[in-house]
Amino acid sequence: MKCTRCREPAEVKVRAHNSAFCRECYVLFFERRVLRAIEHEKMFRKEERILVAISGGKDSLALWDVLSCQGYTTVGFHLALGIGGYSSRSLDVTRRFAESRGLELRVHALADEGLAVPDMMKATRRPACAACGTAKRHYFDAAALEFSCDVIATGHNLDDEAARLLGNVLHWQTDHLARQRPVMQPRHEKFVRKVKPLFLTSEYETASYAFLRGLQYVVEECPNAAGATQLTYKAMLDQLESTSPGTKLSFVREFVARGAAAFERPEGEGPGGTCSGCGMPSFGTLCSFCSLRAEVDRKLRSGAATRGDGASR
Amino acid sequence: MKVRLTPQGRELDVDGVKIVGDLLRRFSVVPGTVLVIRGDRLLTEDTALREDDDIELRSVVSGG
Ligand code: SF4
Ligand SMILES: [Zn+2]
Ligand SMILES: [Zn+2]
């Protein structure tokens, strides 16, 4: 197979675009697609400070690589989830990437507050991903505020968005459909906009980019992801994609361009109060993260009390 | 040839495959869900394989 651009031997075939590329041309192709998405959706401008949420996987590191190489001002933010070896390896590759490029990296470890994901899961009996998602939302918002960033960028890719869209459509989650956009505007002055610059690049494309750029990333999955419904949707979409290439891309792109408007509704009021736990905007006296934290604390205290009883007997 | 599946970490000996496309079919892998890696290069489906090749099939799917 030859490169569509320069006729050298190709390393990547992008079926959705009916093209194949050699290493250099592919890197160019990928960068251009990401930059076009940023411009087309008006995600951010060159003078803004971007908080890039870095998990240590291929997508977030590929995103950080593109943005920093293109001269954007970035602050990497890694939330260490405390999920055993998976989390320590993720922190490791993230640190090494930042150091090798001289990029600013901020790390917050949930375990430092006794809130490692497995501990939250045990204490609250909530699914790991629910607790984890609440913590991520909270710390991304808080980090953007603390490090004076104008926007939060995450590594969600085309397959993530297509799987989520499929799930939302299958259950006609109209409120979720109203909020599935590549750019989410903030609903409070302490919040910033959230963007997904990779929403039109597939996992295969980001993985190929990461490999061809020599990025070391964590290939393994979070152990809690196994069996997630989202993986079933991804497998279905991959089947469709293999018989008609471009399906995922048009599903997501055309939803954003033509479908999403149908679900739009006047934005409800943003949070009117302030969380008494962390000072972030909140609907009630405690934000959802601080209520989660309170729940964990209560369980741990009552657990300690029970153990105390046992010892005194 | 040796074929390594990552991140599962399985390693298998495979013979009788001439090109990458055959290898993917052998493992019932849907194209576009793995990177096919030989050394420091990615291989497209039409690439010829040799008996003494060392191939990594690296999943690109992330969940959660
Ligand atoms: S899969 Fe792992 S990282 Fe993702 S939300 Fe669930 S617990 Fe968090
Ligand atoms: Zn080329
Ligand atoms: Zn709070």
mmCIF file of N, CA and C in Angstrom, chain A residues 137-267:
data_model
loop_
_atom_site.group_PDB
_atom_site.id
_atom_site.type_symbol
_atom_site.label_atom_id
_atom_site.label_comp_id
_atom_site.label_asym_id
_atom_site.label_seq_id
_atom_site.Cartn_x
_atom_site.Cartn_y
_atom_site.Cartn_z
ATOM 1 N N ARG A 137 -14.908 15.176 37.587
ATOM 2 C CA ARG A 137 -15.573 16.449 37.274
ATOM 3 C C ARG A 137 -15.164 17.520 38.277
ATOM 4 N N HIS A 138 -15.191 17.150 39.546
ATOM 5 C CA HIS A 138 -14.853 18.110 40.593
ATOM 6 C C HIS A 138 -13.415 18.613 40.452
ATOM 7 N N TYR A 139 -12.464 17.684 40.325
ATOM 8 C CA TYR A 139 -11.069 18.106 40.317
ATOM 9 C C TYR A 139 -10.665 18.800 39.027
ATOM 10 N N PHE A 140 -11.295 18.456 37.913
ATOM 11 C CA PHE A 140 -10.985 19.185 36.682
ATOM 12 C C PHE A 140 -11.443 20.639 36.825
ATOM 13 N N ASP A 141 -12.670 20.826 37.322
ATOM 14 C CA ASP A 141 -13.175 22.194 37.520
ATOM 15 C C ASP A 141 -12.291 22.964 38.500
ATOM 16 N N ALA A 142 -11.968 22.307 39.624
ATOM 17 C CA ALA A 142 -11.181 22.983 40.655
ATOM 18 C C ALA A 142 -9.783 23.324 40.134
ATOM 19 N N ALA A 143 -9.199 22.411 39.335
ATOM 20 C CA ALA A 143 -7.851 22.651 38.818
ATOM 21 C C ALA A 143 -7.849 23.808 37.817
ATOM 22 N N ALA A 144 -8.876 23.874 36.976
ATOM 23 C CA ALA A 144 -8.944 24.964 35.994
ATOM 24 C C ALA A 144 -8.974 26.307 36.722
ATOM 25 N N LEU A 145 -9.719 26.339 37.814
ATOM 26 C CA LEU A 145 -9.818 27.568 38.603
ATOM 27 C C LEU A 145 -8.480 27.874 39.274
ATOM 28 N N GLU A 146 -7.907 26.881 39.923
ATOM 29 C CA GLU A 146 -6.663 27.082 40.674
ATOM 30 C C GLU A 146 -5.503 27.485 39.760
ATOM 31 N N PHE A 147 -5.420 26.891 38.581
ATOM 32 C CA PHE A 147 -4.278 27.172 37.716
ATOM 33 C C PHE A 147 -4.615 28.179 36.622
ATOM 34 N N SER A 148 -5.698 28.925 36.841
ATOM 35 C CA SER A 148 -6.098 30.021 35.947
ATOM 36 C C SER A 148 -6.184 29.607 34.489
ATOM 37 N N CYS A 149 -6.855 28.494 34.231
ATOM 38 C CA CYS A 149 -7.025 28.073 32.841
ATOM 39 C C CYS A 149 -8.358 28.566 32.299
ATOM 40 N N ASP A 150 -8.414 28.774 30.971
ATOM 41 C CA ASP A 150 -9.618 29.304 30.330
ATOM 42 C C ASP A 150 -10.527 28.196 29.830
ATOM 43 N N VAL A 151 -9.973 26.995 29.737
ATOM 44 C CA VAL A 151 -10.718 25.913 29.103
ATOM 45 C C VAL A 151 -10.142 24.578 29.566
ATOM 46 N N ILE A 152 -11.001 23.556 29.624
ATOM 47 C CA ILE A 152 -10.564 22.196 29.966
ATOM 48 C C ILE A 152 -10.697 21.339 28.718
ATOM 49 N N ALA A 153 -9.605 20.688 28.310
ATOM 50 C CA ALA A 153 -9.657 19.808 27.140
ATOM 51 C C ALA A 153 -9.469 18.367 27.587
ATOM 52 N N THR A 154 -10.340 17.485 27.107
ATOM 53 C CA THR A 154 -10.214 16.066 27.428
ATOM 54 C C THR A 154 -9.964 15.262 26.147
ATOM 55 N N GLY A 155 -9.493 14.027 26.321
ATOM 56 C CA GLY A 155 -9.099 13.200 25.172
ATOM 57 C C GLY A 155 -10.194 12.324 24.597
ATOM 58 N N HIS A 156 -11.468 12.634 24.888
ATOM 59 C CA HIS A 156 -12.545 11.810 24.319
ATOM 60 C C HIS A 156 -12.414 11.731 22.801
ATOM 61 N N ASN A 157 -12.466 10.510 22.278
ATOM 62 C CA ASN A 157 -12.272 10.343 20.831
ATOM 63 C C ASN A 157 -13.602 10.019 20.142
ATOM 64 N N LEU A 158 -13.505 9.822 18.827
ATOM 65 C CA LEU A 158 -14.708 9.552 18.026
ATOM 66 C C LEU A 158 -15.461 8.315 18.524
ATOM 67 N N ASP A 159 -14.705 7.272 18.886
ATOM 68 C CA ASP A 159 -15.372 6.041 19.333
ATOM 69 C C ASP A 159 -16.083 6.244 20.668
ATOM 70 N N ASP A 160 -15.466 7.023 21.565
ATOM 71 C CA ASP A 160 -16.124 7.340 22.835
ATOM 72 C C ASP A 160 -17.443 8.062 22.573
ATOM 73 N N GLU A 161 -17.377 9.051 21.689
ATOM 74 C CA GLU A 161 -18.556 9.877 21.416
ATOM 75 C C GLU A 161 -19.630 9.086 20.679
ATOM 76 N N ALA A 162 -19.199 8.228 19.741
ATOM 77 C CA ALA A 162 -20.174 7.427 18.987
ATOM 78 C C ALA A 162 -20.865 6.433 19.915
ATOM 79 N N ALA A 163 -20.095 5.813 20.825
ATOM 80 C CA ALA A 163 -20.681 4.837 21.747
ATOM 81 C C ALA A 163 -21.662 5.533 22.687
ATOM 82 N N ARG A 164 -21.284 6.710 23.145
ATOM 83 C CA ARG A 164 -22.162 7.442 24.052
ATOM 84 C C ARG A 164 -23.432 7.885 23.327
ATOM 85 N N LEU A 165 -23.258 8.336 22.089
ATOM 86 C CA LEU A 165 -24.412 8.769 21.300
ATOM 87 C C LEU A 165 -25.354 7.595 21.055
ATOM 88 N N LEU A 166 -24.779 6.441 20.715
ATOM 89 C CA LEU A 166 -25.612 5.259 20.483
ATOM 90 C C LEU A 166 -26.405 4.916 21.747
ATOM 91 N N GLY A 167 -25.720 4.929 22.892
ATOM 92 C CA GLY A 167 -26.401 4.635 24.162
ATOM 93 C C GLY A 167 -27.517 5.629 24.433
ATOM 94 N N ASN A 168 -27.247 6.896 24.194
ATOM 95 C CA ASN A 168 -28.257 7.930 24.436
ATOM 96 C C ASN A 168 -29.455 7.797 23.503
ATOM 97 N N VAL A 169 -29.171 7.373 22.258
ATOM 98 C CA VAL A 169 -30.261 7.212 21.294
ATOM 99 C C VAL A 169 -31.081 5.961 21.619
ATOM 100 N N LEU A 170 -30.385 4.878 21.964
ATOM 101 C CA LEU A 170 -31.105 3.631 22.249
ATOM 102 C C LEU A 170 -32.084 3.807 23.399
ATOM 103 N N HIS A 171 -31.738 4.673 24.332
ATOM 104 C CA HIS A 171 -32.628 4.898 25.471
ATOM 105 C C HIS A 171 -33.359 6.239 25.388
ATOM 106 N N TRP A 172 -33.219 6.905 24.252
ATOM 107 C CA TRP A 172 -33.812 8.232 24.077
ATOM 108 C C TRP A 172 -33.637 9.119 25.311
ATOM 109 N N GLN A 173 -32.367 9.244 25.676
ATOM 110 C CA GLN A 173 -32.005 10.115 26.798
ATOM 111 C C GLN A 173 -31.941 11.544 26.263
ATOM 112 N N THR A 174 -33.110 12.159 26.135
ATOM 113 C CA THR A 174 -33.125 13.453 25.440
ATOM 114 C C THR A 174 -32.349 14.527 26.200
ATOM 115 N N ASP A 175 -32.341 14.436 27.537
ATOM 116 C CA ASP A 175 -31.575 15.444 28.280
ATOM 117 C C ASP A 175 -30.068 15.251 28.071
ATOM 118 N N HIS A 176 -29.639 13.980 27.954
ATOM 119 C CA HIS A 176 -28.216 13.742 27.668
ATOM 120 C C HIS A 176 -27.878 14.154 26.241
ATOM 121 N N LEU A 177 -28.793 13.885 25.319
ATOM 122 C CA LEU A 177 -28.546 14.277 23.923
ATOM 123 C C LEU A 177 -28.390 15.789 23.809
ATOM 124 N N ALA A 178 -29.117 16.505 24.651
ATOM 125 C CA ALA A 178 -29.009 17.974 24.619
ATOM 126 C C ALA A 178 -27.637 18.439 25.082
ATOM 127 N N ARG A 179 -26.969 17.580 25.837
ATOM 128 C CA ARG A 179 -25.678 18.006 26.392
ATOM 129 C C ARG A 179 -24.489 17.285 25.781
ATOM 130 N N GLN A 180 -24.703 16.494 24.744
ATOM 131 C CA GLN A 180 -23.556 15.814 24.122
ATOM 132 C C GLN A 180 -22.983 16.660 22.984
ATOM 133 N N ARG A 181 -22.083 17.539 23.342
ATOM 134 C CA ARG A 181 -21.507 18.442 22.354
ATOM 135 C C ARG A 181 -19.991 18.478 22.517
ATOM 136 N N PRO A 182 -19.263 18.811 21.439
ATOM 137 C CA PRO A 182 -17.802 18.878 21.565
ATOM 138 C C PRO A 182 -17.341 20.110 22.356
ATOM 139 N N VAL A 183 -18.232 21.069 22.533
ATOM 140 C CA VAL A 183 -17.904 22.253 23.337
ATOM 141 C C VAL A 183 -19.058 22.494 24.308
ATOM 142 N N MET A 184 -18.761 22.480 25.589
ATOM 143 C CA MET A 184 -19.785 22.779 26.591
ATOM 144 C C MET A 184 -19.447 24.097 27.271
ATOM 145 N N GLN A 185 -20.397 25.022 27.184
ATOM 146 C CA GLN A 185 -20.148 26.334 27.809
ATOM 147 C C GLN A 185 -20.378 26.237 29.316
ATOM 148 N N PRO A 186 -19.641 27.017 30.094
ATOM 149 C CA PRO A 186 -19.789 26.951 31.550
ATOM 150 C C PRO A 186 -21.111 27.554 32.007
ATOM 151 N N ARG A 187 -21.620 27.056 33.148
ATOM 152 C CA ARG A 187 -22.874 27.579 33.663
ATOM 153 C C ARG A 187 -22.661 28.384 34.944
ATOM 154 N N HIS A 188 -21.424 28.757 35.179
ATOM 155 C CA HIS A 188 -21.109 29.562 36.356
ATOM 156 C C HIS A 188 -19.786 30.255 36.079
ATOM 157 N N GLU A 189 -19.599 31.442 36.683
ATOM 158 C CA GLU A 189 -18.365 32.179 36.369
ATOM 159 C C GLU A 189 -17.101 31.506 36.907
ATOM 160 N N LYS A 190 -17.262 30.592 37.883
ATOM 161 C CA LYS A 190 -16.082 29.878 38.388
ATOM 162 C C LYS A 190 -15.756 28.647 37.541
ATOM 163 N N PHE A 191 -16.656 28.294 36.635
ATOM 164 C CA PHE A 191 -16.402 27.157 35.750
ATOM 165 C C PHE A 191 -15.854 27.674 34.419
ATOM 166 N N VAL A 192 -15.205 26.770 33.678
ATOM 167 C CA VAL A 192 -14.750 27.145 32.337
ATOM 168 C C VAL A 192 -15.349 26.180 31.321
ATOM 169 N N ARG A 193 -15.185 26.539 30.048
ATOM 170 C CA ARG A 193 -15.734 25.705 28.973
ATOM 171 C C ARG A 193 -14.954 24.386 28.887
ATOM 172 N N LYS A 194 -15.657 23.337 28.453
ATOM 173 C CA LYS A 194 -15.036 22.019 28.307
ATOM 174 C C LYS A 194 -15.089 21.593 26.848
ATOM 175 N N VAL A 195 -13.973 21.129 26.346
ATOM 176 C CA VAL A 195 -13.907 20.811 24.915
ATOM 177 C C VAL A 195 -13.271 19.436 24.672
ATOM 178 N N LYS A 196 -13.609 18.861 23.514
ATOM 179 C CA LYS A 196 -13.100 17.536 23.132
ATOM 180 C C LYS A 196 -12.475 17.609 21.740
ATOM 181 N N PRO A 197 -11.231 18.035 21.655
ATOM 182 C CA PRO A 197 -10.624 18.236 20.327
ATOM 183 C C PRO A 197 -10.487 16.965 19.492
ATOM 184 N N LEU A 198 -10.551 15.783 20.107
ATOM 185 C CA LEU A 198 -10.393 14.542 19.337
ATOM 186 C C LEU A 198 -11.725 13.905 18.968
ATOM 187 N N PHE A 199 -12.831 14.674 19.088
ATOM 188 C CA PHE A 199 -14.141 14.029 18.925
ATOM 189 C C PHE A 199 -14.388 13.492 17.520
ATOM 190 N N LEU A 200 -13.591 13.899 16.542
ATOM 191 C CA LEU A 200 -13.757 13.354 15.191
ATOM 192 C C LEU A 200 -12.603 12.449 14.761
ATOM 193 N N THR A 201 -11.688 12.139 15.682
ATOM 194 C CA THR A 201 -10.613 11.209 15.333
ATOM 195 C C THR A 201 -10.832 9.896 16.088
ATOM 196 N N SER A 202 -10.747 8.804 15.363
ATOM 197 C CA SER A 202 -11.077 7.495 15.945
ATOM 198 C C SER A 202 -9.959 7.004 16.861
ATOM 199 N N GLU A 203 -10.272 5.981 17.638
ATOM 200 C CA GLU A 203 -9.265 5.382 18.521
ATOM 201 C C GLU A 203 -8.097 4.849 17.719
ATOM 202 N N TYR A 204 -8.420 4.257 16.584
ATOM 203 C CA TYR A 204 -7.368 3.720 15.733
ATOM 204 C C TYR A 204 -6.434 4.848 15.272
ATOM 205 N N GLU A 205 -7.037 5.988 14.955
ATOM 206 C CA GLU A 205 -6.224 7.123 14.516
ATOM 207 C C GLU A 205 -5.373 7.692 15.640
ATOM 208 N N THR A 206 -5.937 7.817 16.844
ATOM 209 C CA THR A 206 -5.121 8.364 17.948
ATOM 210 C C THR A 206 -4.050 7.358 18.358
ATOM 211 N N ALA A 207 -4.386 6.053 18.360
ATOM 212 C CA ALA A 207 -3.387 5.038 18.721
ATOM 213 C C ALA A 207 -2.257 5.036 17.692
ATOM 214 N N SER A 208 -2.606 5.153 16.404
ATOM 215 C CA SER A 208 -1.583 5.182 15.356
ATOM 216 C C SER A 208 -0.681 6.400 15.519
ATOM 217 N N TYR A 209 -1.298 7.533 15.805
ATOM 218 C CA TYR A 209 -0.519 8.753 16.003
ATOM 219 C C TYR A 209 0.431 8.581 17.183
ATOM 220 N N ALA A 210 -0.107 8.082 18.315
ATOM 221 C CA ALA A 210 0.721 7.917 19.513
ATOM 222 C C ALA A 210 1.900 6.992 19.209
ATOM 223 N N PHE A 211 1.630 5.906 18.496
ATOM 224 C CA PHE A 211 2.714 4.974 18.186
ATOM 225 C C PHE A 211 3.760 5.627 17.274
ATOM 226 N N LEU A 212 3.284 6.258 16.202
ATOM 227 C CA LEU A 212 4.220 6.804 15.213
ATOM 228 C C LEU A 212 5.024 7.976 15.769
ATOM 229 N N ARG A 213 4.487 8.623 16.787
ATOM 230 C CA ARG A 213 5.232 9.708 17.445
ATOM 231 C C ARG A 213 6.107 9.186 18.571
ATOM 232 N N GLY A 214 6.094 7.874 18.785
ATOM 233 C CA GLY A 214 6.933 7.276 19.820
ATOM 234 C C GLY A 214 6.466 7.576 21.234
ATOM 235 N N LEU A 215 5.185 7.882 21.416
ATOM 236 C CA LEU A 215 4.689 8.181 22.767
ATOM 237 C C LEU A 215 4.547 6.893 23.571
ATOM 238 N N GLN A 216 5.080 6.898 24.788
ATOM 239 C CA GLN A 216 4.877 5.766 25.691
ATOM 240 C C GLN A 216 3.586 6.026 26.438
ATOM 241 N N TYR A 217 2.615 5.146 26.298
ATOM 242 C CA TYR A 217 1.353 5.336 27.000
ATOM 243 C C TYR A 217 0.922 4.026 27.641
ATOM 244 N N VAL A 218 -0.041 4.104 28.541
ATOM 245 C CA VAL A 218 -0.537 2.900 29.196
ATOM 246 C C VAL A 218 -1.528 2.212 28.252
ATOM 247 N N VAL A 219 -1.161 1.015 27.798
ATOM 248 C CA VAL A 219 -2.001 0.295 26.832
ATOM 249 C C VAL A 219 -3.145 -0.427 27.548
ATOM 250 N N GLU A 220 -2.866 -0.903 28.767
ATOM 251 C CA GLU A 220 -3.898 -1.649 29.483
ATOM 252 C C GLU A 220 -5.066 -0.736 29.840
ATOM 253 N N GLU A 221 -6.192 -1.378 30.097
ATOM 254 C CA GLU A 221 -7.404 -0.658 30.461
ATOM 255 C C GLU A 221 -7.531 -0.539 31.963
ATOM 256 N N CYS A 222 -8.254 0.449 32.423
ATOM 257 C CA CYS A 222 -8.638 0.477 33.829
ATOM 258 C C CYS A 222 -9.388 -0.825 34.119
ATOM 259 N N PRO A 223 -9.036 -1.542 35.185
ATOM 260 C CA PRO A 223 -9.704 -2.818 35.456
ATOM 261 C C PRO A 223 -11.219 -2.678 35.632
ATOM 262 N N ASN A 224 -11.673 -1.484 35.994
ATOM 263 C CA ASN A 224 -13.121 -1.293 36.170
ATOM 264 C C ASN A 224 -13.860 -1.126 34.860
ATOM 265 N N ALA A 225 -13.138 -0.954 33.761
ATOM 266 C CA ALA A 225 -13.796 -0.713 32.476
ATOM 267 C C ALA A 225 -14.307 -2.006 31.859
ATOM 268 N N ALA A 226 -13.698 -3.135 32.239
ATOM 269 C CA ALA A 226 -14.071 -4.411 31.622
ATOM 270 C C ALA A 226 -15.561 -4.646 31.781
ATOM 271 N N GLY A 227 -16.206 -5.013 30.695
ATOM 272 C CA GLY A 227 -17.627 -5.325 30.772
ATOM 273 C C GLY A 227 -18.529 -4.111 30.719
ATOM 274 N N ALA A 228 -17.942 -2.932 30.632
ATOM 275 C CA ALA A 228 -18.782 -1.743 30.559
ATOM 276 C C ALA A 228 -19.634 -1.802 29.291
ATOM 277 N N THR A 229 -20.872 -1.342 29.423
ATOM 278 C CA THR A 229 -21.784 -1.359 28.289
ATOM 279 C C THR A 229 -21.176 -0.616 27.112
ATOM 280 N N GLN A 230 -20.408 0.433 27.443
ATOM 281 C CA GLN A 230 -19.822 1.236 26.374
ATOM 282 C C GLN A 230 -18.957 0.383 25.439
ATOM 283 N N LEU A 231 -18.280 -0.630 26.012
ATOM 284 C CA LEU A 231 -17.446 -1.497 25.181
ATOM 285 C C LEU A 231 -18.295 -2.340 24.225
ATOM 286 N N THR A 232 -19.479 -2.726 24.662
ATOM 287 C CA THR A 232 -20.382 -3.462 23.780
ATOM 288 C C THR A 232 -20.806 -2.575 22.616
ATOM 289 N N TYR A 233 -21.149 -1.329 22.934
ATOM 290 C CA TYR A 233 -21.533 -0.392 21.867
ATOM 291 C C TYR A 233 -20.373 -0.176 20.900
ATOM 292 N N LYS A 234 -19.171 -0.056 21.455
ATOM 293 C CA LYS A 234 -18.012 0.160 20.581
ATOM 294 C C LYS A 234 -17.828 -1.019 19.628
ATOM 295 N N ALA A 235 -18.000 -2.233 20.157
ATOM 296 C CA ALA A 235 -17.829 -3.423 19.311
ATOM 297 C C ALA A 235 -18.878 -3.444 18.196
ATOM 298 N N MET A 236 -20.130 -3.087 18.529
ATOM 299 C CA MET A 236 -21.184 -3.029 17.512
ATOM 300 C C MET A 236 -20.827 -2.006 16.435
ATOM 301 N N LEU A 237 -20.375 -0.835 16.885
ATOM 302 C CA LEU A 237 -20.037 0.230 15.939
ATOM 303 C C LEU A 237 -18.848 -0.172 15.057
ATOM 304 N N ASP A 238 -17.897 -0.920 15.630
ATOM 305 C CA ASP A 238 -16.762 -1.378 14.828
ATOM 306 C C ASP A 238 -17.216 -2.347 13.742
ATOM 307 N N GLN A 239 -18.215 -3.182 14.071
ATOM 308 C CA GLN A 239 -18.772 -4.085 13.058
ATOM 309 C C GLN A 239 -19.386 -3.279 11.915
ATOM 310 N N LEU A 240 -20.188 -2.292 12.260
ATOM 311 C CA LEU A 240 -20.812 -1.445 11.241
ATOM 312 C C LEU A 240 -19.739 -0.738 10.411
ATOM 313 N N GLU A 241 -18.731 -0.251 11.116
ATOM 314 C CA GLU A 241 -17.651 0.484 10.459
ATOM 315 C C GLU A 241 -16.920 -0.409 9.451
ATOM 316 N N SER A 242 -16.753 -1.688 9.793
ATOM 317 C CA SER A 242 -15.974 -2.545 8.902
ATOM 318 C C SER A 242 -16.755 -2.841 7.624
ATOM 319 N N THR A 243 -18.094 -2.851 7.691
ATOM 320 C CA THR A 243 -18.838 -3.062 6.448
ATOM 321 C C THR A 243 -19.107 -1.747 5.723
ATOM 322 N N SER A 244 -19.285 -0.651 6.470
ATOM 323 C CA SER A 244 -19.371 0.631 5.767
ATOM 324 C C SER A 244 -18.524 1.697 6.462
ATOM 325 N N PRO A 245 -17.261 1.793 5.994
ATOM 326 C CA PRO A 245 -16.314 2.730 6.596
ATOM 327 C C PRO A 245 -16.857 4.155 6.587
ATOM 328 N N GLY A 246 -16.653 4.864 7.686
ATOM 329 C CA GLY A 246 -17.119 6.242 7.768
ATOM 330 C C GLY A 246 -18.404 6.367 8.573
ATOM 331 N N THR A 247 -18.970 5.228 8.977
ATOM 332 C CA THR A 247 -20.238 5.259 9.720
ATOM 333 C C THR A 247 -20.123 6.038 11.031
ATOM 334 N N LYS A 248 -19.070 5.738 11.806
ATOM 335 C CA LYS A 248 -18.911 6.401 13.104
ATOM 336 C C LYS A 248 -18.755 7.908 12.923
ATOM 337 N N LEU A 249 -17.935 8.253 11.925
ATOM 338 C CA LEU A 249 -17.675 9.662 11.701
ATOM 339 C C LEU A 249 -18.948 10.410 11.339
ATOM 340 N N SER A 250 -19.749 9.846 10.423
ATOM 341 C CA SER A 250 -20.947 10.595 10.033
ATOM 342 C C SER A 250 -21.985 10.581 11.153
ATOM 343 N N PHE A 251 -22.014 9.486 11.926
ATOM 344 C CA PHE A 251 -22.953 9.403 13.047
ATOM 345 C C PHE A 251 -22.729 10.576 14.004
ATOM 346 N N VAL A 252 -21.488 10.782 14.403
ATOM 347 C CA VAL A 252 -21.176 11.828 15.387
ATOM 348 C C VAL A 252 -21.169 13.216 14.742
ATOM 349 N N ARG A 253 -20.512 13.322 13.586
ATOM 350 C CA ARG A 253 -20.385 14.648 12.972
ATOM 351 C C ARG A 253 -21.759 15.212 12.595
ATOM 352 N N GLU A 254 -22.591 14.356 12.005
ATOM 353 C CA GLU A 254 -23.902 14.849 11.572
ATOM 354 C C GLU A 254 -24.850 15.069 12.754
ATOM 355 N N PHE A 255 -24.638 14.316 13.819
ATOM 356 C CA PHE A 255 -25.434 14.606 15.014
ATOM 357 C C PHE A 255 -25.131 16.016 15.508
ATOM 358 N N VAL A 256 -23.849 16.327 15.592
ATOM 359 C CA VAL A 256 -23.453 17.650 16.087
ATOM 360 C C VAL A 256 -23.941 18.736 15.125
ATOM 361 N N ALA A 257 -23.790 18.476 13.807
ATOM 362 C CA ALA A 257 -24.143 19.489 12.818
ATOM 363 C C ALA A 257 -25.658 19.659 12.666
ATOM 364 N N ARG A 258 -26.412 18.541 12.700
ATOM 365 C CA ARG A 258 -27.826 18.632 12.347
ATOM 366 C C ARG A 258 -28.790 18.083 13.393
ATOM 367 N N GLY A 259 -28.317 17.067 14.155
ATOM 368 C CA GLY A 259 -29.240 16.411 15.074
ATOM 369 C C GLY A 259 -29.391 17.124 16.404
ATOM 370 N N ALA A 260 -28.278 17.603 16.926
ATOM 371 C CA ALA A 260 -28.257 18.116 18.306
ATOM 372 C C ALA A 260 -29.262 19.242 18.526
ATOM 373 N N ALA A 261 -29.419 20.086 17.489
ATOM 374 C CA ALA A 261 -30.293 21.252 17.639
ATOM 375 C C ALA A 261 -31.705 20.851 18.045
ATOM 376 N N ALA A 262 -32.140 19.683 17.567
ATOM 377 C CA ALA A 262 -33.504 19.229 17.854
ATOM 378 C C ALA A 262 -33.720 18.974 19.343
ATOM 379 N N PHE A 263 -32.629 18.734 20.072
ATOM 380 C CA PHE A 263 -32.770 18.406 21.493
ATOM 381 C C PHE A 263 -32.473 19.597 22.388
ATOM 382 N N GLU A 264 -32.057 20.687 21.764
ATOM 383 C CA GLU A 264 -31.678 21.848 22.559
ATOM 384 C C GLU A 264 -32.867 22.398 23.323
ATOM 385 N N ARG A 265 -32.572 22.912 24.479
ATOM 386 C CA ARG A 265 -33.618 23.522 25.291
ATOM 387 C C ARG A 265 -32.970 24.686 26.008
ATOM 388 N N PRO A 266 -33.794 25.617 26.521
ATOM 389 C CA PRO A 266 -33.176 26.723 27.242
ATOM 390 C C PRO A 266 -32.362 26.144 28.400
ATOM 391 N N GLU A 267 -31.122 26.582 28.525
ATOM 392 C CA GLU A 267 -30.274 26.116 29.619
ATOM 393 C C GLU A 267 -30.943 26.461 30.947
#
